[in-house]
Short mmCIF file of N, CA and C in Angstrom, two decimals:
data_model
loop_
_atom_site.label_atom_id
_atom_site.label_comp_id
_atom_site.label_asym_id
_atom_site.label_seq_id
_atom_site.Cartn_x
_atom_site.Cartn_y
_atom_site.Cartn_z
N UNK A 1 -19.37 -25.06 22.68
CA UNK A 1 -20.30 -24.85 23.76
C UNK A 1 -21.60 -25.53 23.41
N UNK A 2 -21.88 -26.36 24.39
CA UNK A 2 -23.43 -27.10 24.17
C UNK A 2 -24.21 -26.15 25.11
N UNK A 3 -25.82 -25.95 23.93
CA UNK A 3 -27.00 -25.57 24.68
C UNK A 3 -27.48 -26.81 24.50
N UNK A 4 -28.85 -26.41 25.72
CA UNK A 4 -29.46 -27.33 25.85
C UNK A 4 -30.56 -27.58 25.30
N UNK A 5 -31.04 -28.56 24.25
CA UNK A 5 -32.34 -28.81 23.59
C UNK A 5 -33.56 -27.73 24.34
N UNK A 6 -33.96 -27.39 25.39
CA UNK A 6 -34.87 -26.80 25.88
C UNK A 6 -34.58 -25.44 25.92
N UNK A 7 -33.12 -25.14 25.75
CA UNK A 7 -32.78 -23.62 25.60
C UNK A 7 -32.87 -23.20 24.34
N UNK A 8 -32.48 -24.26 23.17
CA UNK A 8 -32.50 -23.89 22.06
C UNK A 8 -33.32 -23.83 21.58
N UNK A 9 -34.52 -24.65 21.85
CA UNK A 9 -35.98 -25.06 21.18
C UNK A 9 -36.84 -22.95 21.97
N UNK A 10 -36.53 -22.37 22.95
CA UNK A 10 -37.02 -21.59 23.31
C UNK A 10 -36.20 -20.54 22.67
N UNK A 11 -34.98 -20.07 22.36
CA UNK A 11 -34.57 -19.17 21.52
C UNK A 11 -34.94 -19.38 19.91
N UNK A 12 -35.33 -20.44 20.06
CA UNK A 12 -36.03 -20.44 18.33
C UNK A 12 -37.25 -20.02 18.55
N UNK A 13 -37.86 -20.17 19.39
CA UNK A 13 -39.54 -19.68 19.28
C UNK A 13 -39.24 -18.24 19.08
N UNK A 14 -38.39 -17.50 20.12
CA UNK A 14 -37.96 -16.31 20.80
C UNK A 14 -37.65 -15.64 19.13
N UNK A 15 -37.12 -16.56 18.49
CA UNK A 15 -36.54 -15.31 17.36
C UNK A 15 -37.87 -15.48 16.38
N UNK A 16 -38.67 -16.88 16.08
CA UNK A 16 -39.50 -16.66 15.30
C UNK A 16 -40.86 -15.74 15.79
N UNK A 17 -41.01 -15.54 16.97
CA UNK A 17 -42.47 -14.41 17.58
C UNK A 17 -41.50 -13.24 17.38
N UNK A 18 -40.31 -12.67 17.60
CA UNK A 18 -40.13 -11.24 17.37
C UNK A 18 -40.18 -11.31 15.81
N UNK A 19 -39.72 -12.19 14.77
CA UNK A 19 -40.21 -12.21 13.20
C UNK A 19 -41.48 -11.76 13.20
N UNK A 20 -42.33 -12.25 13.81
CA UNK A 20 -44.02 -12.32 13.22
C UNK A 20 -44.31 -11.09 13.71
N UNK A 21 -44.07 -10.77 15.09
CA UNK A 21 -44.29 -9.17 15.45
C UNK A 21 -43.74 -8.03 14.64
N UNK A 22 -42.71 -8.06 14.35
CA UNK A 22 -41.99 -7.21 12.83
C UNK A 22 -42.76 -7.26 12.04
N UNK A 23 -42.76 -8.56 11.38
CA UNK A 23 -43.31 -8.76 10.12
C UNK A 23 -45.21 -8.36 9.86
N UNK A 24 -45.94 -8.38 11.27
CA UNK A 24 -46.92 -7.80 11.38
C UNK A 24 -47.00 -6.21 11.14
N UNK A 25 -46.42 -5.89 11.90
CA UNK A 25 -46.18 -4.03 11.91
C UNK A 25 -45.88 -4.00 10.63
N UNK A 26 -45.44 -4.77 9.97
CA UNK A 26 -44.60 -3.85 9.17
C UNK A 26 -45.80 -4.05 7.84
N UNK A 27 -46.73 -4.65 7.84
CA UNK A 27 -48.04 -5.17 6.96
C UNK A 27 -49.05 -4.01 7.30
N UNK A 28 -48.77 -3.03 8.87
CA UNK A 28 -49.72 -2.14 9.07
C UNK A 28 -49.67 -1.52 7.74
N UNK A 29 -51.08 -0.80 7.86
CA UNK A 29 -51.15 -0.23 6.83
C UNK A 29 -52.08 1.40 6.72
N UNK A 30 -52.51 2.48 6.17
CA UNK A 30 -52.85 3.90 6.73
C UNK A 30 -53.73 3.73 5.71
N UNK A 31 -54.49 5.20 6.21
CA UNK A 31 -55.74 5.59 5.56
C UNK A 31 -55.72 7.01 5.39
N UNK A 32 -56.64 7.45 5.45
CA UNK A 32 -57.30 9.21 5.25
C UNK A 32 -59.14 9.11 5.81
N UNK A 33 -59.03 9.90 7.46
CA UNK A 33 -59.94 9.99 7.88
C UNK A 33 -60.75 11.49 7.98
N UNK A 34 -61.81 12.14 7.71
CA UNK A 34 -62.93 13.24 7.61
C UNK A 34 -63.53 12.84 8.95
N UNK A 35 -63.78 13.92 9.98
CA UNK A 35 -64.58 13.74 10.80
C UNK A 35 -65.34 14.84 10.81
N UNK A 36 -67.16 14.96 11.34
CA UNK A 36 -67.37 16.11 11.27
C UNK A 36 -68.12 16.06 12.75
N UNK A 37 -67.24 16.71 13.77
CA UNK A 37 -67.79 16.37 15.30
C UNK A 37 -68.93 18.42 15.70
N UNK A 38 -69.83 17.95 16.10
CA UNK A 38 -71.21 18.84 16.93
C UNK A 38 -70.73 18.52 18.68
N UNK A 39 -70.11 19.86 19.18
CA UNK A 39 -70.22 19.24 20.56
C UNK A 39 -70.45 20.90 21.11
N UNK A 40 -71.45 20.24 22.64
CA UNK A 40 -72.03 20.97 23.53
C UNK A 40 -71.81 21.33 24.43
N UNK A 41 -71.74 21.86 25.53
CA UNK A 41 -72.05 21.55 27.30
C UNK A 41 -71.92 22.54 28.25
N UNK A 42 -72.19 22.18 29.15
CA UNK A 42 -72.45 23.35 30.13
C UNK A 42 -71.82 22.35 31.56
N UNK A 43 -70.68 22.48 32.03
CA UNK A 43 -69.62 22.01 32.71
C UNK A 43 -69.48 20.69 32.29
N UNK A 44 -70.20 19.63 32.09
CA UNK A 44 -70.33 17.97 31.13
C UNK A 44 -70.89 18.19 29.85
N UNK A 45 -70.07 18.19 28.76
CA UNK A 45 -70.36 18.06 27.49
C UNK A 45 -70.48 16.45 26.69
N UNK A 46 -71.28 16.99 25.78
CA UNK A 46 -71.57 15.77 24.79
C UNK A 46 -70.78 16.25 23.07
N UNK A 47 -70.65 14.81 22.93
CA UNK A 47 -70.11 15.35 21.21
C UNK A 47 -70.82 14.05 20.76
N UNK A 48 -71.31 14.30 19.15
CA UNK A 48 -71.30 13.54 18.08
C UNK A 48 -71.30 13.90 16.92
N UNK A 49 -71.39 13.15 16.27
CA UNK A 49 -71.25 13.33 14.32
C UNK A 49 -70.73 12.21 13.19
N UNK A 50 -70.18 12.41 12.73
CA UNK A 50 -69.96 11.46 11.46
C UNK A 50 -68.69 11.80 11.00
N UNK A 51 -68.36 10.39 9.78
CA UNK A 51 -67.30 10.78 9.14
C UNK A 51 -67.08 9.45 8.24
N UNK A 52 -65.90 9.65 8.09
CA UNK A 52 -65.89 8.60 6.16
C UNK A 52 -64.08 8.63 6.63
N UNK A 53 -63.77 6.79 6.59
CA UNK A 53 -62.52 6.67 6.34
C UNK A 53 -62.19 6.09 5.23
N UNK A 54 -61.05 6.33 4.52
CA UNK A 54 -61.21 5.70 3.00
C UNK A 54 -59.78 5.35 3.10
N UNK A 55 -59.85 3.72 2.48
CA UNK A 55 -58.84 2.72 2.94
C UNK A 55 -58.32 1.90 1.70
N UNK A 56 -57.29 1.53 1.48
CA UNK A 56 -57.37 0.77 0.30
C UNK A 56 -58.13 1.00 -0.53
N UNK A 57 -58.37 2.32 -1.57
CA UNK A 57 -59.55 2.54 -2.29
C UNK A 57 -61.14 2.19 -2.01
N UNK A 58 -61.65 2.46 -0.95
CA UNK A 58 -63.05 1.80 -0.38
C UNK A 58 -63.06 2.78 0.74
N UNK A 59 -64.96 3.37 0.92
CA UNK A 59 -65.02 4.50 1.97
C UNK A 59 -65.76 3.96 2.83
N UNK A 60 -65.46 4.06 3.95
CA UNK A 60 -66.22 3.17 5.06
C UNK A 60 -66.85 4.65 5.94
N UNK A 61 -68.50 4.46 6.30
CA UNK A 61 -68.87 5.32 7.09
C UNK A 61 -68.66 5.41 8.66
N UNK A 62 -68.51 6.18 9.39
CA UNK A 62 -67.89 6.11 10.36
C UNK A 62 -69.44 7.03 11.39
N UNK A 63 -69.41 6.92 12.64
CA UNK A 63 -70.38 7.52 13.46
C UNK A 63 -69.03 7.79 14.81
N UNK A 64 -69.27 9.06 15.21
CA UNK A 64 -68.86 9.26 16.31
C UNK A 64 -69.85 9.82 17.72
N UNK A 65 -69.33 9.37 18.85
CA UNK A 65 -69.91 9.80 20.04
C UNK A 65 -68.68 10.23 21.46
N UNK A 66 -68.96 10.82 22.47
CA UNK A 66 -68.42 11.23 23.39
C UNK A 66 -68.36 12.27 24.38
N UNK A 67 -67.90 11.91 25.83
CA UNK A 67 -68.46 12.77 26.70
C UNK A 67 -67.21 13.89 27.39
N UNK A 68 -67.13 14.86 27.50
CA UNK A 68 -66.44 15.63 28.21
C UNK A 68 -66.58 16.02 29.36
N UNK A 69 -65.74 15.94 30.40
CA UNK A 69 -65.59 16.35 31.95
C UNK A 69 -65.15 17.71 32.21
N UNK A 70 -65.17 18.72 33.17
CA UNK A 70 -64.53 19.51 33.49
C UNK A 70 -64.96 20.42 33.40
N UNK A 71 -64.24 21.91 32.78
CA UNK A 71 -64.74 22.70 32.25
C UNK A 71 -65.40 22.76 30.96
N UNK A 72 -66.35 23.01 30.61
CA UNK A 72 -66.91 22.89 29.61
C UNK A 72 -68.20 23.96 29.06
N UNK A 73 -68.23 24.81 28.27
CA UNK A 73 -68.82 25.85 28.51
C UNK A 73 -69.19 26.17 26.40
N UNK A 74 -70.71 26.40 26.12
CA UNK A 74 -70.55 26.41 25.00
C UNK A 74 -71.29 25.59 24.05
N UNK A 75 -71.01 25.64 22.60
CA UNK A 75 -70.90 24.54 21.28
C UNK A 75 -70.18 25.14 20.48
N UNK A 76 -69.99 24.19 19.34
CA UNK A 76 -69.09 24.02 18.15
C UNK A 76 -69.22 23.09 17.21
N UNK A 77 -69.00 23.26 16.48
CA UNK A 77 -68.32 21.97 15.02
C UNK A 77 -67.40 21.91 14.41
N UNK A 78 -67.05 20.75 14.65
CA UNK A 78 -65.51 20.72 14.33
C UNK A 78 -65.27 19.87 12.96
N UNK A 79 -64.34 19.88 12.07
CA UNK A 79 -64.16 19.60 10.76
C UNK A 79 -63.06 19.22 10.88
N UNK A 80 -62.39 17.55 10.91
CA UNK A 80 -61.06 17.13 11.09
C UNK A 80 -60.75 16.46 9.85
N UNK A 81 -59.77 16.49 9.44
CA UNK A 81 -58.93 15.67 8.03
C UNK A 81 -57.47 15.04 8.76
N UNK A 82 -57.06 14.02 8.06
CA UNK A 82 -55.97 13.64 8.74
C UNK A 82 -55.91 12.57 7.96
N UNK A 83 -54.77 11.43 8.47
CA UNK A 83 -54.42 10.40 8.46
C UNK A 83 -54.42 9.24 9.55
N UNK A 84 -54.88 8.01 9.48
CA UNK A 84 -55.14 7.22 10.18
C UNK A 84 -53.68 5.92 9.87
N UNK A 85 -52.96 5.75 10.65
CA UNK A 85 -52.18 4.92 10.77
C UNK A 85 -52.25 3.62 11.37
N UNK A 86 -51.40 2.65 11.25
CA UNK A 86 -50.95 1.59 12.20
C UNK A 86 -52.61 0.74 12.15
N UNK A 87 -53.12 0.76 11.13
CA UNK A 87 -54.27 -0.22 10.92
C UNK A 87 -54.15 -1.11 9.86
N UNK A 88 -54.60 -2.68 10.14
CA UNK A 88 -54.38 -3.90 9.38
C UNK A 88 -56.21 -4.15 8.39
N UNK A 89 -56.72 -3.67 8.96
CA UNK A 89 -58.16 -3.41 8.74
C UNK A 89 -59.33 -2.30 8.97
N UNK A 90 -59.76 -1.91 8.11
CA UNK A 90 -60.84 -0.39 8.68
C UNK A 90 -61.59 -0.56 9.75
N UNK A 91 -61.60 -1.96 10.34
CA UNK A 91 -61.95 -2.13 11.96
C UNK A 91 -61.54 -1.57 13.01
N UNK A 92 -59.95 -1.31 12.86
CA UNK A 92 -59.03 -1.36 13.60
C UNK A 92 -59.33 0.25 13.92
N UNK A 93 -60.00 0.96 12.62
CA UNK A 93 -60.26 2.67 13.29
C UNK A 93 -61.36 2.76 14.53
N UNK A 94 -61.90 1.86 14.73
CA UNK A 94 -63.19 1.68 15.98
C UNK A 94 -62.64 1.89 17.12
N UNK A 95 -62.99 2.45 18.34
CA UNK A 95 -62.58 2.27 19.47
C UNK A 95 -62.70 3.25 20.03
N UNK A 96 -62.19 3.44 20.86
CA UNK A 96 -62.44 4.74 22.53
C UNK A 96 -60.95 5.44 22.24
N UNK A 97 -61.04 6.74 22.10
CA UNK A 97 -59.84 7.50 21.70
C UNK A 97 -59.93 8.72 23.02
N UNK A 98 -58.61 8.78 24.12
CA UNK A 98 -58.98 9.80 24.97
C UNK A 98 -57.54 10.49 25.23
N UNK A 99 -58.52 11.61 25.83
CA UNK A 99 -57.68 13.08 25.20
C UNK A 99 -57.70 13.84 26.36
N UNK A 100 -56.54 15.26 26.95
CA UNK A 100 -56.71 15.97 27.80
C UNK A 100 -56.52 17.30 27.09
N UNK A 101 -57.51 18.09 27.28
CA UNK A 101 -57.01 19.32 26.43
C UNK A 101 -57.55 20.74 27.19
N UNK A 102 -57.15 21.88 26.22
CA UNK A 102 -58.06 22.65 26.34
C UNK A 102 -58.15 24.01 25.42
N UNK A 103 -59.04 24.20 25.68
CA UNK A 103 -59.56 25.32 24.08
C UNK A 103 -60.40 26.35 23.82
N UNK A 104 -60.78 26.99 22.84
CA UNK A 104 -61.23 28.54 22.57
C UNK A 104 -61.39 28.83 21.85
N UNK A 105 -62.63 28.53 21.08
CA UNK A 105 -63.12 28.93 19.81
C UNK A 105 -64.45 30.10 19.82
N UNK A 106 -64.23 31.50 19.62
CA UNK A 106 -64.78 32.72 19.39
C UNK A 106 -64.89 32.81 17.86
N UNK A 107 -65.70 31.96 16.75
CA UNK A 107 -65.98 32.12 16.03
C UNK A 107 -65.74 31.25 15.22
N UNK A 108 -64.40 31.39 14.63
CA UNK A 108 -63.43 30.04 13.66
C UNK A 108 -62.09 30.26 14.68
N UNK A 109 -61.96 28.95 15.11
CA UNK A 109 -60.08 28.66 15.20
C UNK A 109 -59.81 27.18 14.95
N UNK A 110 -58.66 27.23 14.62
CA UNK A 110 -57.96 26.11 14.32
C UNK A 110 -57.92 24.91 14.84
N UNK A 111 -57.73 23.65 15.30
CA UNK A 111 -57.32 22.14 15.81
C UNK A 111 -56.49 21.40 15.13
N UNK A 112 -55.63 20.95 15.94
CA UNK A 112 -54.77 19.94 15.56
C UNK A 112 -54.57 18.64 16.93
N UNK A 113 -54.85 17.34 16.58
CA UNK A 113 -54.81 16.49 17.49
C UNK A 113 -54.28 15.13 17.06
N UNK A 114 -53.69 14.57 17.89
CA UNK A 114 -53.32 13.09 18.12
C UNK A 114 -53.83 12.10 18.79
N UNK A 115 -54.05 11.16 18.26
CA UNK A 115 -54.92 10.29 19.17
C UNK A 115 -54.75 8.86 18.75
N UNK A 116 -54.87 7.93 19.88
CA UNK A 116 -54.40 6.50 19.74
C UNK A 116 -55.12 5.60 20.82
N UNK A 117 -56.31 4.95 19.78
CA UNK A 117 -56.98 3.87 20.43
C UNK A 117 -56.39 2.59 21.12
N UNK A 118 -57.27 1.57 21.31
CA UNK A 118 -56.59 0.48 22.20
C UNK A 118 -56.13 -0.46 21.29
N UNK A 119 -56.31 -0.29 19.45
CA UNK A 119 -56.21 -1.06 18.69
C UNK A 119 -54.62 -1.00 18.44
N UNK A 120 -54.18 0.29 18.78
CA UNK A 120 -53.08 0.78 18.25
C UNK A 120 -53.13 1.80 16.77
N UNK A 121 -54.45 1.93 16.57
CA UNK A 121 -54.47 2.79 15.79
C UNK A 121 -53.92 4.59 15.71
N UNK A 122 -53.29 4.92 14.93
CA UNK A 122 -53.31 6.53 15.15
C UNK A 122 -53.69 7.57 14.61
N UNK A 123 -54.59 8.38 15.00
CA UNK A 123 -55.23 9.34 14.45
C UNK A 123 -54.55 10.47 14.65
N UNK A 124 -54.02 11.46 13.21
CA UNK A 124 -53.26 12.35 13.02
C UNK A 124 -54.29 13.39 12.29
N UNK A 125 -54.96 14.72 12.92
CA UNK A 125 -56.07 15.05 12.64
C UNK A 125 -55.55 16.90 12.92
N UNK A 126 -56.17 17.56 11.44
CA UNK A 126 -56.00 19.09 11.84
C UNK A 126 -57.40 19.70 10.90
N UNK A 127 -57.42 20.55 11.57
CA UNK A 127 -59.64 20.90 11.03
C UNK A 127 -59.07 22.28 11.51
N UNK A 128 -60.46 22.57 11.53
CA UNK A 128 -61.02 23.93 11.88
C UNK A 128 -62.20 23.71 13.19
N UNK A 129 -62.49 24.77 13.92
CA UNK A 129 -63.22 24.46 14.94
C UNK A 129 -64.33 25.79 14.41
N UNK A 130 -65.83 25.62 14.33
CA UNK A 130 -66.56 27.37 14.36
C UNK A 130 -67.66 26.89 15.42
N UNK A 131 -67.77 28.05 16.34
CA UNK A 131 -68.40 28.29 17.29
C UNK A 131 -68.69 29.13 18.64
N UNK A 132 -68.74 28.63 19.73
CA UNK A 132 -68.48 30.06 21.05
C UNK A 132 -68.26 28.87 21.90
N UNK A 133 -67.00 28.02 21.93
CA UNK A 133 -66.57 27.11 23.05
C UNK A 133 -65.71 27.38 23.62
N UNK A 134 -65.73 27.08 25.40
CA UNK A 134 -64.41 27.23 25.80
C UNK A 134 -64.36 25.93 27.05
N UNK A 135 -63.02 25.46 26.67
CA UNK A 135 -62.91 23.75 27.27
C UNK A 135 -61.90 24.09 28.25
N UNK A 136 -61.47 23.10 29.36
CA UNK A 136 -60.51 22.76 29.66
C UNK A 136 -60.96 21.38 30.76
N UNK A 137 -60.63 20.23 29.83
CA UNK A 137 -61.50 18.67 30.22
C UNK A 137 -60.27 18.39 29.82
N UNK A 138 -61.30 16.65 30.30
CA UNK A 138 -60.68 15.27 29.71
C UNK A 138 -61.98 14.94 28.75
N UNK A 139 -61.51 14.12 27.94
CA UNK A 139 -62.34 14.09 27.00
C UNK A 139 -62.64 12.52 26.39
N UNK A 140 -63.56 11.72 26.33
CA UNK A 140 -63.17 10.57 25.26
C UNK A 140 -64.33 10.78 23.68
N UNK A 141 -63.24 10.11 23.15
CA UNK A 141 -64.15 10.18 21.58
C UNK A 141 -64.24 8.68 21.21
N UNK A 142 -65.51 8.07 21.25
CA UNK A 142 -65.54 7.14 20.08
C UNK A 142 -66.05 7.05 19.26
N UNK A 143 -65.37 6.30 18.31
CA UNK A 143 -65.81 5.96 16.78
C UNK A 143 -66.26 4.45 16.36
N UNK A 144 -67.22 4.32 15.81
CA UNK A 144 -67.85 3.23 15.29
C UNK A 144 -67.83 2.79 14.45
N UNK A 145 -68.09 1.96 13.63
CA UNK A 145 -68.72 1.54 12.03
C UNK A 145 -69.45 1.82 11.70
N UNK A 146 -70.16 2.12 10.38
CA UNK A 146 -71.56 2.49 10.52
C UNK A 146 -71.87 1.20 9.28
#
């Protein structure tokens, strides 16, 4: 069976871009992210705070910001630890991370969250929450470089 030079020349590209896409992912590489988020509001909330991702032996400072819709009633501080995945560079933790949730913190309770920027990054995050909040929003979080 003959293909045709123009079919074959395009199933070779075809197999060498799904190589490089494999072979990219598969170079991703993870971290260990600390966040320490302050958030407010009275039906539109605000959050910010800080945090430290540490990557390949090296700690990069991190700044967070973000606004909440909905119900929103309260403050808190929240204390997240986790793992940061599916990043080629500590750049790749930057970006707009958004979330639908909702919640209830009367003093200390718990958090656990997932989250995945436009980088493809993933944030795998479980803390503690202390405060007198009670949510039920949409939410975005971003994170910066510092």
């Amino acid at each position: 069976m003959k293909l045709s030079s123009t079919l074959r020349a395009a199933l070779v590209a075809l197999m060498a871009f799904t190589g490089l896409a494999v072979s990219t992912a598969a170079r991703a590489d993870s971290g260990f992210v600390t966040l320490t988020i302050y958030k407010a509001g009275w039906f539109i909330g605000g959050s910010g705070g800080s945090g430290v991702l540490t990557f390949r032996g090296r700690s990069y400072r991190l700044s967070t910001g973000g606004l909440d819709y909905g119900l929103v009633f309260g403050g808190s501080k929240t204390v997240l630890r986790g793992r940061v995945s599916n990043i080629n560079r500590p750049s790749d933790v930057a970006g707009v991370y958004g979330a639908a949730g909702a919640g209830l913190a009367l003093g200390r309770g718990a958090r656990a969250i997932v989250l995945t920027n436009q980088k493809g990054a993933v944030l795998e995050l479980t803390g503690h929450q202390v405060g007198l909040m009670a949510n039920a929003d949409l939410s975005g979080l971003a994170i910066t470089m510092q």
